[in-house]
Amino acid sequence: MAFKIVRNDITKMNTEAIVNTANDQPTVGTGCDSAVYKAAGFEELLSYRKENIGFVPEGNAFITPGFNLPAKYIIHAVSPLYLNGNEGEEEKLRSCYRKSLELAKEHKVRSIAFPLISTGGFGYPKEEGMRIAVDEINAFLLKNDMDIYLVVFGDQDKTIGKRIYPDLEEYIDQNYVEDKYDEEYGKWFSESMRLDTDQMPGYSSDKRMANRRLRRPDGVFGASSLPRSIFKQDKKSAPRYEEPGVSMNVAKAPSKGDAIDDTLEFAEDTSEETAAGEYFDFDELHESELQKRMSHISDTFSQYLLFMIQDKKMENAEVYKRAIVDKKTFSKIKNNPQYHPQKLTALCLCIGAKLNLDESKDLLARAGYALSPCDKTDIIFSYFIENEIYDMIELDIQLEEHGLPCIIS
């Protein structure tokens, strides 16, 4: 018995049955319906439907042979057209999953693959459709034994993961490796030596390799010879002097064997940012916003989440649906200021509320949590939040592809 969310073409799934999103009339629609008919044998499958099935109302399901597909059966779920959410669409969609699973059970199917029913051309919101699918599949598996796969992307959509994956791999590697060096060689040493690769003649242009080499304890860079108090971390530039009005110019990074000169060269900061008018503009533009944030300094997780949702002009339902958090759990958070959610629930709500990284860290801290650089699940969440990819389905697939426990399934 298993439930997994996978990225694949449903017509290529090697299961005993696949589910198709069908029309109520014996006609072929776009998307999944068209792909299934083409893979199975268009004329053969369509003729079978016309001769043996005919009209089927929304929310029902029927079964046909798989014809040319790897699957033995095709279970056709007659998908509801999404209008406004108030026309019985949810119950019809739930019925599609229930009746498809009942048909599979009647035919002694041991493995089945579902698409995300109704979320394509039928217009059902993807996150809400996912929540319904997970609810119905999990309810079925409480009493039945079957391998169930939810195929959430077709061939075209697989490029989403391919675009994300290389950058995500680099992000995981950089953050995870940096943390290990921090543990072994000292956090300040790692931060103070994080220079841009353009300033490192002879080193690889790959920032990850450059950072790793800078952290080797081989005597090239001695932390004790650098004045600790004047540096602050800046990933995109050389270390800077923190005193207002002056900046540090670094001629070049030292090469191996060079002695490090404690003498620092300074120049006046003539940028417009230090002009008096800039400080006045900050007060005028941001003072009220800062006061508003300060008034929430003692908020609990629940109170701060609701404040952020309101501040971003979102609806509660929009947030918990995007987070794929069930309404019951969200109601507990909303109605109980002292409610303490699980960490994964809190992380999902950061995605649902479209928080940036600082906002996410702040919200998590109010529940006693933090984003750990030693935890790959936390790093993947950080990557998605930093890059404003507020897609829980894609995030769940990335967890699966990295061998980590999934959240949705």
mmCIF file of C-alpha atoms in Angstrom:
data_model
loop_
_atom_site.group_PDB
_atom_site.id
_atom_site.type_symbol
_atom_site.label_atom_id
_atom_site.label_comp_id
_atom_site.label_asym_id
_atom_site.label_seq_id
_atom_site.Cartn_x
_atom_site.Cartn_y
_atom_site.Cartn_z
ATOM 1 C CA MET A 1 0.000 0.000 0.000
ATOM 2 C CA ALA A 2 1.547 3.297 -1.107
ATOM 3 C CA PHE A 3 0.624 6.771 -2.272
ATOM 4 C CA LYS A 4 3.173 8.786 -4.223
ATOM 5 C CA ILE A 5 3.092 11.994 -6.232
ATOM 6 C CA VAL A 6 5.188 11.653 -9.375
ATOM 7 C CA ARG A 7 6.169 13.717 -12.387
ATOM 8 C CA ASN A 8 5.497 11.685 -15.518
ATOM 9 C CA ASP A 9 3.389 11.266 -18.633
ATOM 10 C CA ILE A 10 0.345 9.340 -17.409
ATOM 11 C CA THR A 11 0.105 7.355 -20.660
ATOM 12 C CA LYS A 12 3.531 5.873 -19.908
ATOM 13 C CA MET A 13 2.756 4.815 -16.338
ATOM 14 C CA ASN A 14 3.357 1.097 -15.849
ATOM 15 C CA THR A 15 0.316 0.514 -13.613
ATOM 16 C CA GLU A 16 -2.638 -1.836 -14.025
ATOM 17 C CA ALA A 17 -4.974 1.105 -14.537
ATOM 18 C CA ILE A 18 -4.761 4.784 -15.337
ATOM 19 C CA VAL A 19 -7.462 7.409 -14.879
ATOM 20 C CA ASN A 20 -8.517 9.745 -17.670
ATOM 21 C CA THR A 21 -10.348 13.079 -17.354
ATOM 22 C CA ALA A 22 -13.369 12.462 -19.590
ATOM 23 C CA ASN A 23 -16.268 14.471 -20.982
ATOM 24 C CA ASP A 24 -19.880 13.549 -20.209
ATOM 25 C CA GLN A 25 -20.561 13.007 -23.932
ATOM 26 C CA PRO A 26 -18.614 10.485 -26.097
ATOM 27 C CA THR A 27 -16.309 13.175 -27.461
ATOM 28 C CA VAL A 28 -12.600 13.729 -26.952
ATOM 29 C CA GLY A 29 -11.421 16.806 -25.089
ATOM 30 C CA THR A 30 -8.022 18.486 -24.854
ATOM 31 C CA GLY A 31 -5.143 17.808 -22.481
ATOM 32 C CA CYS A 32 -5.142 14.493 -20.650
ATOM 33 C CA ASP A 33 -8.215 13.178 -22.523
ATOM 34 C CA SER A 34 -6.653 13.737 -25.932
ATOM 35 C CA ALA A 35 -3.299 12.290 -24.853
ATOM 36 C CA VAL A 36 -4.925 9.108 -23.498
ATOM 37 C CA TYR A 37 -6.968 8.538 -26.663
ATOM 38 C CA LYS A 38 -3.944 9.037 -28.914
ATOM 39 C CA ALA A 39 -1.763 6.675 -26.871
ATOM 40 C CA ALA A 40 -4.465 4.015 -26.531
ATOM 41 C CA GLY A 41 -5.589 4.133 -30.158
ATOM 42 C CA PHE A 42 -7.868 7.034 -30.977
ATOM 43 C CA GLU A 43 -10.503 5.392 -33.204
ATOM 44 C CA GLU A 44 -10.602 2.144 -31.291
ATOM 45 C CA LEU A 45 -11.155 3.786 -27.895
ATOM 46 C CA LEU A 46 -13.652 6.337 -29.221
ATOM 47 C CA SER A 47 -15.691 3.625 -30.958
ATOM 48 C CA TYR A 48 -15.766 1.580 -27.762
ATOM 49 C CA ARG A 49 -17.068 4.564 -25.798
ATOM 50 C CA LYS A 50 -19.790 5.351 -28.352
ATOM 51 C CA GLU A 51 -20.960 1.759 -28.640
ATOM 52 C CA ASN A 52 -20.722 0.651 -24.992
ATOM 53 C CA ILE A 53 -20.865 3.694 -22.736
ATOM 54 C CA GLY A 54 -22.609 6.733 -24.173
ATOM 55 C CA PHE A 55 -23.542 9.673 -21.937
ATOM 56 C CA VAL A 56 -22.218 9.710 -18.347
ATOM 57 C CA PRO A 57 -22.978 12.595 -15.915
ATOM 58 C CA GLU A 58 -20.291 14.637 -14.183
ATOM 59 C CA GLY A 59 -18.847 13.070 -11.040
ATOM 60 C CA ASN A 60 -19.271 9.500 -12.330
ATOM 61 C CA ALA A 61 -16.738 7.087 -13.787
ATOM 62 C CA PHE A 62 -16.642 4.209 -16.282
ATOM 63 C CA ILE A 63 -14.001 1.680 -17.314
ATOM 64 C CA THR A 64 -12.643 0.592 -20.700
ATOM 65 C CA PRO A 65 -9.789 -1.635 -21.863
ATOM 66 C CA GLY A 66 -6.366 -0.005 -22.097
ATOM 67 C CA PHE A 67 -5.941 -1.009 -25.757
ATOM 68 C CA ASN A 68 -2.400 0.095 -26.760
ATOM 69 C CA LEU A 69 -1.449 1.506 -23.359
ATOM 70 C CA PRO A 70 0.845 -0.272 -20.870
ATOM 71 C CA ALA A 71 -2.140 -0.206 -18.478
ATOM 72 C CA LYS A 72 -4.733 -2.985 -18.670
ATOM 73 C CA TYR A 73 -7.608 -0.593 -17.904
ATOM 74 C CA ILE A 74 -8.541 3.042 -18.420
ATOM 75 C CA ILE A 75 -10.916 4.420 -15.813
ATOM 76 C CA HIS A 76 -12.593 7.527 -17.195
ATOM 77 C CA ALA A 77 -13.620 10.066 -14.540
ATOM 78 C CA VAL A 78 -16.214 12.480 -15.938
ATOM 79 C CA SER A 79 -14.702 15.690 -14.678
ATOM 80 C CA PRO A 80 -16.702 18.681 -13.441
ATOM 81 C CA LEU A 81 -16.299 22.005 -15.197
ATOM 82 C CA TYR A 82 -15.246 24.615 -12.632
ATOM 83 C CA LEU A 83 -17.542 27.652 -12.688
ATOM 84 C CA ASN A 84 -17.252 29.559 -9.426
ATOM 85 C CA GLY A 85 -16.873 26.886 -6.735
ATOM 86 C CA ASN A 86 -20.486 27.219 -5.636
ATOM 87 C CA GLU A 87 -22.133 24.920 -8.184
ATOM 88 C CA GLY A 88 -21.344 21.599 -6.529
ATOM 89 C CA GLU A 89 -17.943 21.260 -8.194
ATOM 90 C CA GLU A 90 -16.171 20.005 -5.070
ATOM 91 C CA GLU A 91 -18.588 17.142 -4.422
ATOM 92 C CA LYS A 92 -18.474 16.111 -8.081
ATOM 93 C CA LEU A 93 -14.674 16.132 -8.037
ATOM 94 C CA ARG A 94 -14.567 14.087 -4.845
ATOM 95 C CA SER A 95 -17.011 11.670 -6.443
ATOM 96 C CA CYS A 96 -14.657 11.272 -9.432
ATOM 97 C CA TYR A 97 -11.905 9.995 -7.138
ATOM 98 C CA ARG A 98 -14.206 7.802 -5.043
ATOM 99 C CA LYS A 99 -15.942 6.129 -7.979
ATOM 100 C CA SER A 100 -12.682 5.641 -9.883
ATOM 101 C CA LEU A 101 -11.183 3.882 -6.856
ATOM 102 C CA GLU A 102 -14.332 1.787 -6.394
ATOM 103 C CA LEU A 103 -14.138 0.650 -10.028
ATOM 104 C CA ALA A 104 -10.448 -0.195 -9.591
ATOM 105 C CA LYS A 105 -11.249 -2.234 -6.495
ATOM 106 C CA GLU A 106 -14.081 -4.106 -8.288
ATOM 107 C CA HIS A 107 -11.674 -5.115 -11.052
ATOM 108 C CA LYS A 108 -9.011 -6.177 -8.526
ATOM 109 C CA VAL A 109 -6.574 -3.503 -9.663
ATOM 110 C CA ARG A 110 -3.439 -3.418 -7.514
ATOM 111 C CA SER A 111 -1.906 -0.217 -8.903
ATOM 112 C CA ILE A 112 -3.461 2.891 -10.413
ATOM 113 C CA ALA A 113 -2.270 6.287 -11.662
ATOM 114 C CA PHE A 114 -4.429 9.426 -11.442
ATOM 115 C CA PRO A 115 -3.955 12.776 -13.134
ATOM 116 C CA LEU A 116 -4.893 15.843 -11.135
ATOM 117 C CA ILE A 117 -8.528 15.625 -12.227
ATOM 118 C CA SER A 118 -10.262 18.773 -13.559
ATOM 119 C CA THR A 119 -7.280 21.104 -12.996
ATOM 120 C CA GLY A 120 -6.405 21.455 -16.674
ATOM 121 C CA GLY A 121 -8.938 22.468 -19.291
ATOM 122 C CA PHE A 122 -11.811 22.030 -16.823
ATOM 123 C CA GLY A 123 -10.471 24.980 -14.817
ATOM 124 C CA TYR A 124 -10.382 23.636 -11.250
ATOM 125 C CA PRO A 125 -7.796 25.528 -9.105
ATOM 126 C CA LYS A 126 -4.702 23.339 -8.888
ATOM 127 C CA GLU A 127 -4.003 23.626 -5.147
ATOM 128 C CA GLU A 128 -7.626 22.986 -4.223
ATOM 129 C CA GLY A 129 -7.757 20.067 -6.659
ATOM 130 C CA MET A 130 -4.640 18.629 -5.049
ATOM 131 C CA ARG A 131 -6.115 18.907 -1.547
ATOM 132 C CA ILE A 132 -9.258 17.051 -2.637
ATOM 133 C CA ALA A 133 -7.222 14.336 -4.363
ATOM 134 C CA VAL A 134 -5.066 13.783 -1.279
ATOM 135 C CA ASP A 135 -8.126 13.685 1.011
ATOM 136 C CA GLU A 136 -9.959 11.066 -1.051
ATOM 137 C CA ILE A 137 -6.924 8.888 -1.770
ATOM 138 C CA ASN A 138 -5.841 8.825 1.868
ATOM 139 C CA ALA A 139 -9.400 8.026 2.994
ATOM 140 C CA PHE A 140 -9.500 5.098 0.567
ATOM 141 C CA LEU A 141 -6.130 3.762 1.704
ATOM 142 C CA LEU A 142 -7.254 3.653 5.335
ATOM 143 C CA LYS A 143 -9.386 0.619 4.476
ATOM 144 C CA ASN A 144 -7.892 -0.704 1.229
ATOM 145 C CA ASP A 145 -4.583 -1.957 -0.111
ATOM 146 C CA MET A 146 -3.515 -0.450 -3.434
ATOM 147 C CA ASP A 147 -0.532 1.380 -4.930
ATOM 148 C CA ILE A 148 -1.774 4.808 -5.999
ATOM 149 C CA TYR A 149 0.182 7.390 -7.972
ATOM 150 C CA LEU A 150 -0.839 10.983 -8.542
ATOM 151 C CA VAL A 151 0.758 12.149 -11.786
ATOM 152 C CA VAL A 152 0.794 15.915 -11.528
ATOM 153 C CA PHE A 153 2.708 16.914 -14.649
ATOM 154 C CA GLY A 154 2.790 15.838 -18.257
ATOM 155 C CA ASP A 155 5.686 16.030 -20.714
ATOM 156 C CA GLN A 156 5.493 19.803 -21.227
ATOM 157 C CA ASP A 157 5.360 20.600 -17.535
ATOM 158 C CA LYS A 158 8.376 18.438 -16.704
ATOM 159 C CA THR A 159 10.504 21.341 -17.922
ATOM 160 C CA ILE A 160 9.499 23.207 -14.737
ATOM 161 C CA GLY A 161 11.452 20.752 -12.638
ATOM 162 C CA LYS A 162 14.352 20.780 -15.083
ATOM 163 C CA ARG A 163 14.603 24.556 -14.829
ATOM 164 C CA ILE A 164 14.503 24.499 -11.039
ATOM 165 C CA TYR A 165 16.720 21.476 -10.457
ATOM 166 C CA PRO A 166 20.222 22.773 -11.442
ATOM 167 C CA ASP A 167 19.892 25.988 -9.432
ATOM 168 C CA LEU A 168 18.375 24.090 -6.511
ATOM 169 C CA GLU A 169 21.277 21.617 -6.537
ATOM 170 C CA GLU A 170 23.767 24.487 -6.417
ATOM 171 C CA TYR A 171 21.787 26.177 -3.645
ATOM 172 C CA ILE A 172 21.685 23.009 -1.530
ATOM 173 C CA ASP A 173 25.355 22.333 -2.153
ATOM 174 C CA GLN A 174 26.458 25.872 -1.359
ATOM 175 C CA ASN A 175 24.398 26.237 1.823
ATOM 176 C CA TYR A 176 25.024 22.731 3.100
ATOM 177 C CA VAL A 177 28.773 22.868 2.344
ATOM 178 C CA GLU A 178 29.147 26.319 3.871
ATOM 179 C CA ASP A 179 27.522 25.153 7.076
ATOM 180 C CA LYS A 180 29.855 22.165 7.323
ATOM 181 C CA TYR A 181 32.860 24.454 6.908
ATOM 182 C CA ASP A 182 31.422 26.782 9.519
ATOM 183 C CA GLU A 183 31.248 23.867 11.944
ATOM 184 C CA GLU A 184 34.759 22.661 11.219
ATOM 185 C CA TYR A 185 36.741 25.881 10.740
ATOM 186 C CA GLY A 186 34.694 28.571 12.468
ATOM 187 C CA LYS A 187 31.702 30.636 11.341
ATOM 188 C CA TRP A 188 33.440 34.032 11.251
ATOM 189 C CA PHE A 189 36.339 32.660 9.214
ATOM 190 C CA SER A 190 33.908 31.335 6.598
ATOM 191 C CA GLU A 191 31.941 34.565 6.406
ATOM 192 C CA SER A 192 34.848 36.988 6.341
ATOM 193 C CA MET A 193 36.564 35.051 3.555
ATOM 194 C CA ARG A 194 33.519 34.812 1.265
ATOM 195 C CA LEU A 195 34.917 36.976 -1.583
ATOM 196 C CA ASP A 196 33.610 37.374 -5.113
ATOM 197 C CA THR A 197 35.400 35.074 -7.556
ATOM 198 C CA ASP A 198 36.294 38.057 -9.783
ATOM 199 C CA GLN A 199 38.770 39.083 -7.051
ATOM 200 C CA MET A 200 40.507 35.709 -6.911
ATOM 201 C CA PRO A 201 43.030 35.296 -9.744
ATOM 202 C CA GLY A 202 43.829 31.681 -10.423
ATOM 203 C CA TYR A 203 40.715 30.294 -8.828
ATOM 204 C CA SER A 204 37.788 28.616 -10.541
ATOM 205 C CA SER A 205 34.922 30.838 -11.691
ATOM 206 C CA ASP A 206 32.547 28.475 -9.911
ATOM 207 C CA LYS A 207 31.591 30.277 -6.698
ATOM 208 C CA ARG A 208 31.051 27.075 -4.812
ATOM 209 C CA MET A 209 34.547 25.805 -5.548
ATOM 210 C CA ALA A 210 35.990 29.216 -4.770
ATOM 211 C CA ASN A 211 34.267 29.331 -1.412
ATOM 212 C CA ARG A 212 35.431 25.825 -0.596
ATOM 213 C CA ARG A 213 39.064 26.639 -1.413
ATOM 214 C CA LEU A 214 38.966 29.790 0.661
ATOM 215 C CA ARG A 215 37.923 27.720 3.639
ATOM 216 C CA ARG A 216 40.735 25.174 3.492
ATOM 217 C CA PRO A 217 42.789 25.299 6.700
ATOM 218 C CA ASP A 218 46.102 25.289 4.827
ATOM 219 C CA GLY A 219 47.557 28.529 6.171
ATOM 220 C CA VAL A 220 46.756 30.611 3.090
ATOM 221 C CA PHE A 221 44.347 32.866 4.947
ATOM 222 C CA GLY A 222 44.870 33.353 8.659
ATOM 223 C CA ALA A 223 41.763 34.562 10.440
ATOM 224 C CA SER A 224 43.797 35.943 13.359
ATOM 225 C CA SER A 225 45.526 38.462 11.097
ATOM 226 C CA LEU A 226 42.282 40.165 10.049
ATOM 227 C CA PRO A 227 40.508 42.779 12.225
ATOM 228 C CA ARG A 228 37.239 41.013 12.995
ATOM 229 C CA SER A 229 35.085 43.964 14.016
ATOM 230 C CA ILE A 230 35.161 45.844 10.719
ATOM 231 C CA PHE A 231 33.797 43.223 8.340
ATOM 232 C CA LYS A 232 30.251 42.239 7.554
ATOM 233 C CA GLN A 233 29.058 39.519 5.196
ATOM 234 C CA ASP A 234 28.151 40.539 1.649
ATOM 235 C CA LYS A 235 27.710 37.675 -0.818
ATOM 236 C CA LYS A 236 27.937 39.835 -3.928
ATOM 237 C CA SER A 237 30.848 42.127 -3.077
ATOM 238 C CA ALA A 238 34.129 42.338 -1.238
ATOM 239 C CA PRO A 239 34.079 42.926 2.546
ATOM 240 C CA ARG A 240 33.036 46.460 3.435
ATOM 241 C CA TYR A 241 33.862 48.825 6.255
ATOM 242 C CA GLU A 242 30.770 49.430 8.351
ATOM 243 C CA GLU A 243 31.471 52.981 9.505
ATOM 244 C CA PRO A 244 29.105 55.413 7.707
ATOM 245 C CA GLY A 245 30.692 57.662 5.124
ATOM 246 C CA VAL A 246 33.692 55.508 4.238
ATOM 247 C CA SER A 247 34.193 52.430 2.143
ATOM 248 C CA MET A 248 37.049 49.969 1.777
ATOM 249 C CA ASN A 249 38.787 49.330 -1.544
ATOM 250 C CA VAL A 250 40.382 45.925 -1.927
ATOM 251 C CA ALA A 251 42.977 45.970 -4.683
ATOM 252 C CA LYS A 252 43.137 42.192 -5.077
ATOM 253 C CA ALA A 253 42.711 39.050 -3.089
ATOM 254 C CA PRO A 254 45.960 37.606 -1.706
ATOM 255 C CA SER A 255 47.412 34.667 -3.527
ATOM 256 C CA LYS A 256 48.882 31.610 -1.884
ATOM 257 C CA GLY A 257 51.960 32.400 0.165
ATOM 258 C CA ASP A 258 51.382 36.152 0.290
ATOM 259 C CA ALA A 259 51.413 37.853 3.646
ATOM 260 C CA ILE A 260 48.191 39.625 4.535
ATOM 261 C CA ASP A 261 48.545 43.358 5.027
ATOM 262 C CA ASP A 262 46.586 44.686 7.990
ATOM 263 C CA THR A 263 46.640 48.158 6.420
ATOM 264 C CA LEU A 264 43.270 48.976 4.861
ATOM 265 C CA GLU A 265 42.744 51.617 2.209
ATOM 266 C CA PHE A 266 39.690 53.839 2.667
ATOM 267 C CA ALA A 267 37.955 56.340 0.445
ATOM 268 C CA GLU A 268 35.214 58.836 1.061
ATOM 269 C CA ASP A 269 31.705 57.625 0.298
ATOM 270 C CA THR A 270 30.223 60.154 -2.104
ATOM 271 C CA SER A 271 27.128 58.160 -2.963
ATOM 272 C CA GLU A 272 23.786 59.907 -2.875
ATOM 273 C CA GLU A 273 22.523 57.426 -0.294
ATOM 274 C CA THR A 274 24.322 59.358 2.466
ATOM 275 C CA ALA A 275 22.715 62.672 1.567
ATOM 276 C CA ALA A 276 20.514 64.133 4.287
ATOM 277 C CA GLY A 277 17.499 64.121 1.996
ATOM 278 C CA GLU A 278 17.626 60.321 1.756
ATOM 279 C CA TYR A 279 17.127 59.946 5.501
ATOM 280 C CA PHE A 280 14.193 62.337 5.373
ATOM 281 C CA ASP A 281 12.635 60.302 2.534
ATOM 282 C CA PHE A 282 13.000 57.097 4.549
ATOM 283 C CA ASP A 283 11.126 58.613 7.481
ATOM 284 C CA GLU A 284 8.371 59.971 5.291
ATOM 285 C CA LEU A 285 7.893 56.815 3.266
ATOM 286 C CA HIS A 286 8.480 54.087 5.799
ATOM 287 C CA GLU A 287 7.894 55.400 9.305
ATOM 288 C CA SER A 288 4.225 54.387 9.415
ATOM 289 C CA GLU A 289 5.057 50.913 8.068
ATOM 290 C CA LEU A 290 7.820 50.484 10.634
ATOM 291 C CA GLN A 291 5.493 51.558 13.450
ATOM 292 C CA LYS A 292 2.900 49.066 12.236
ATOM 293 C CA ARG A 293 5.453 46.249 12.288
ATOM 294 C CA MET A 294 6.715 47.283 15.720
ATOM 295 C CA SER A 295 3.169 47.113 17.077
ATOM 296 C CA HIS A 296 3.194 43.372 16.266
ATOM 297 C CA ILE A 297 6.502 42.623 17.969
ATOM 298 C CA SER A 298 4.893 40.444 20.639
ATOM 299 C CA ASP A 299 2.462 38.615 18.339
ATOM 300 C CA THR A 300 2.146 34.836 18.541
ATOM 301 C CA PHE A 301 2.467 32.679 15.428
ATOM 302 C CA SER A 302 -1.290 32.830 14.866
ATOM 303 C CA GLN A 303 -1.561 36.571 15.353
ATOM 304 C CA TYR A 304 1.427 37.385 13.144
ATOM 305 C CA LEU A 305 0.275 35.054 10.357
ATOM 306 C CA LEU A 306 -3.151 36.709 10.265
ATOM 307 C CA PHE A 307 -1.494 40.140 10.319
ATOM 308 C CA MET A 308 0.745 39.235 7.371
ATOM 309 C CA ILE A 309 -2.199 37.842 5.393
ATOM 310 C CA GLN A 310 -4.141 41.063 5.957
ATOM 311 C CA ASP A 311 -1.085 43.225 5.258
ATOM 312 C CA LYS A 312 -0.590 41.487 1.894
ATOM 313 C CA LYS A 313 -4.300 41.926 1.105
ATOM 314 C CA MET A 314 -4.922 38.191 0.807
ATOM 315 C CA GLU A 315 -7.870 36.036 1.819
ATOM 316 C CA ASN A 316 -7.460 33.278 4.416
ATOM 317 C CA ALA A 317 -8.828 30.654 2.019
ATOM 318 C CA GLU A 318 -6.358 31.715 -0.663
ATOM 319 C CA VAL A 319 -3.473 31.149 1.749
ATOM 320 C CA TYR A 320 -4.413 27.755 3.198
ATOM 321 C CA LYS A 321 -5.382 26.410 -0.237
ATOM 322 C CA ARG A 322 -2.045 27.454 -1.751
ATOM 323 C CA ALA A 323 -0.288 25.919 1.268
ATOM 324 C CA ILE A 324 -2.391 22.744 0.863
ATOM 325 C CA VAL A 325 -3.252 22.951 4.547
ATOM 326 C CA ASP A 326 -6.736 21.711 5.368
ATOM 327 C CA LYS A 327 -9.374 24.174 6.508
ATOM 328 C CA LYS A 328 -9.755 22.488 9.909
ATOM 329 C CA THR A 329 -6.084 23.000 10.777
ATOM 330 C CA PHE A 330 -6.157 26.600 9.596
ATOM 331 C CA SER A 331 -9.282 27.243 11.698
ATOM 332 C CA LYS A 332 -7.427 26.017 14.797
ATOM 333 C CA ILE A 333 -4.612 28.462 14.072
ATOM 334 C CA LYS A 334 -7.019 31.318 13.374
ATOM 335 C CA ASN A 335 -9.234 30.804 16.413
ATOM 336 C CA ASN A 336 -6.548 30.037 18.978
ATOM 337 C CA PRO A 337 -3.772 32.659 19.319
ATOM 338 C CA GLN A 338 -1.713 30.176 21.363
ATOM 339 C CA TYR A 339 -2.026 27.307 18.853
ATOM 340 C CA HIS A 340 1.347 25.697 18.131
ATOM 341 C CA PRO A 341 1.456 24.194 14.606
ATOM 342 C CA GLN A 342 3.887 21.523 13.472
ATOM 343 C CA LYS A 343 6.963 22.857 11.729
ATOM 344 C CA LEU A 344 5.990 21.507 8.289
ATOM 345 C CA THR A 345 2.578 23.150 8.602
ATOM 346 C CA ALA A 346 4.272 26.443 9.490
ATOM 347 C CA LEU A 347 6.629 26.122 6.506
ATOM 348 C CA CYS A 348 3.740 25.404 4.147
ATOM 349 C CA LEU A 349 1.913 28.503 5.410
ATOM 350 C CA CYS A 350 4.988 30.596 4.612
ATOM 351 C CA ILE A 351 4.559 29.420 1.016
ATOM 352 C CA GLY A 352 0.795 29.964 1.160
ATOM 353 C CA ALA A 353 1.162 33.556 2.386
ATOM 354 C CA LYS A 354 3.944 34.268 -0.143
ATOM 355 C CA LEU A 355 6.331 35.461 2.549
ATOM 356 C CA ASN A 356 9.878 36.470 1.742
ATOM 357 C CA LEU A 357 12.779 34.851 3.579
ATOM 358 C CA ASP A 358 12.986 37.388 6.424
ATOM 359 C CA GLU A 359 9.221 37.274 6.957
ATOM 360 C CA SER A 360 9.321 33.474 6.966
ATOM 361 C CA LYS A 361 12.095 33.365 9.555
ATOM 362 C CA ASP A 362 10.166 35.831 11.715
ATOM 363 C CA LEU A 363 6.939 33.821 11.502
ATOM 364 C CA LEU A 364 8.690 30.513 12.213
ATOM 365 C CA ALA A 365 10.501 31.978 15.220
ATOM 366 C CA ARG A 366 7.141 32.822 16.786
ATOM 367 C CA ALA A 367 6.383 29.091 16.858
ATOM 368 C CA GLY A 368 9.866 28.253 18.161
ATOM 369 C CA TYR A 369 11.270 27.087 14.811
ATOM 370 C CA ALA A 370 14.166 28.113 12.591
ATOM 371 C CA LEU A 371 15.387 27.276 9.094
ATOM 372 C CA SER A 372 18.343 24.973 9.639
ATOM 373 C CA PRO A 373 21.272 24.948 7.173
ATOM 374 C CA CYS A 374 21.887 21.317 8.192
ATOM 375 C CA ASP A 375 18.405 20.145 7.147
ATOM 376 C CA LYS A 376 17.874 19.640 3.401
ATOM 377 C CA THR A 377 14.096 19.986 3.729
ATOM 378 C CA ASP A 378 14.629 23.432 5.266
ATOM 379 C CA ILE A 379 17.126 24.331 2.542
ATOM 380 C CA ILE A 380 14.657 23.384 -0.208
ATOM 381 C CA PHE A 381 11.954 25.485 1.457
ATOM 382 C CA SER A 382 14.445 28.368 1.713
ATOM 383 C CA TYR A 383 15.277 28.081 -1.981
ATOM 384 C CA PHE A 384 11.620 28.184 -3.019
ATOM 385 C CA ILE A 385 10.908 31.146 -0.737
ATOM 386 C CA GLU A 386 14.000 33.109 -1.817
ATOM 387 C CA ASN A 387 13.104 32.586 -5.487
ATOM 388 C CA GLU A 388 9.388 33.310 -4.963
ATOM 389 C CA ILE A 389 8.307 29.876 -6.222
ATOM 390 C CA TYR A 390 5.137 29.538 -4.178
ATOM 391 C CA ASP A 391 4.135 26.127 -5.554
ATOM 392 C CA MET A 392 3.675 23.391 -2.968
ATOM 393 C CA ILE A 393 3.176 20.683 -5.585
ATOM 394 C CA GLU A 394 6.504 21.381 -7.278
ATOM 395 C CA LEU A 395 8.178 21.693 -3.870
ATOM 396 C CA ASP A 396 6.806 18.296 -2.829
ATOM 397 C CA ILE A 397 8.144 16.720 -6.013
ATOM 398 C CA GLN A 398 11.587 18.212 -5.361
ATOM 399 C CA LEU A 399 11.534 16.693 -1.867
ATOM 400 C CA GLU A 400 10.686 13.313 -3.417
ATOM 401 C CA GLU A 401 13.421 13.632 -6.055
ATOM 402 C CA HIS A 402 15.955 14.427 -3.341
ATOM 403 C CA GLY A 403 14.994 11.336 -1.350
ATOM 404 C CA LEU A 404 13.262 13.303 1.402
ATOM 405 C CA PRO A 405 9.870 12.637 3.031
ATOM 406 C CA CYS A 406 7.035 14.264 1.104
ATOM 407 C CA ILE A 407 4.552 16.607 2.726
ATOM 408 C CA ILE A 408 1.442 16.194 0.598
ATOM 409 C CA SER A 409 1.447 12.422 0.176
#
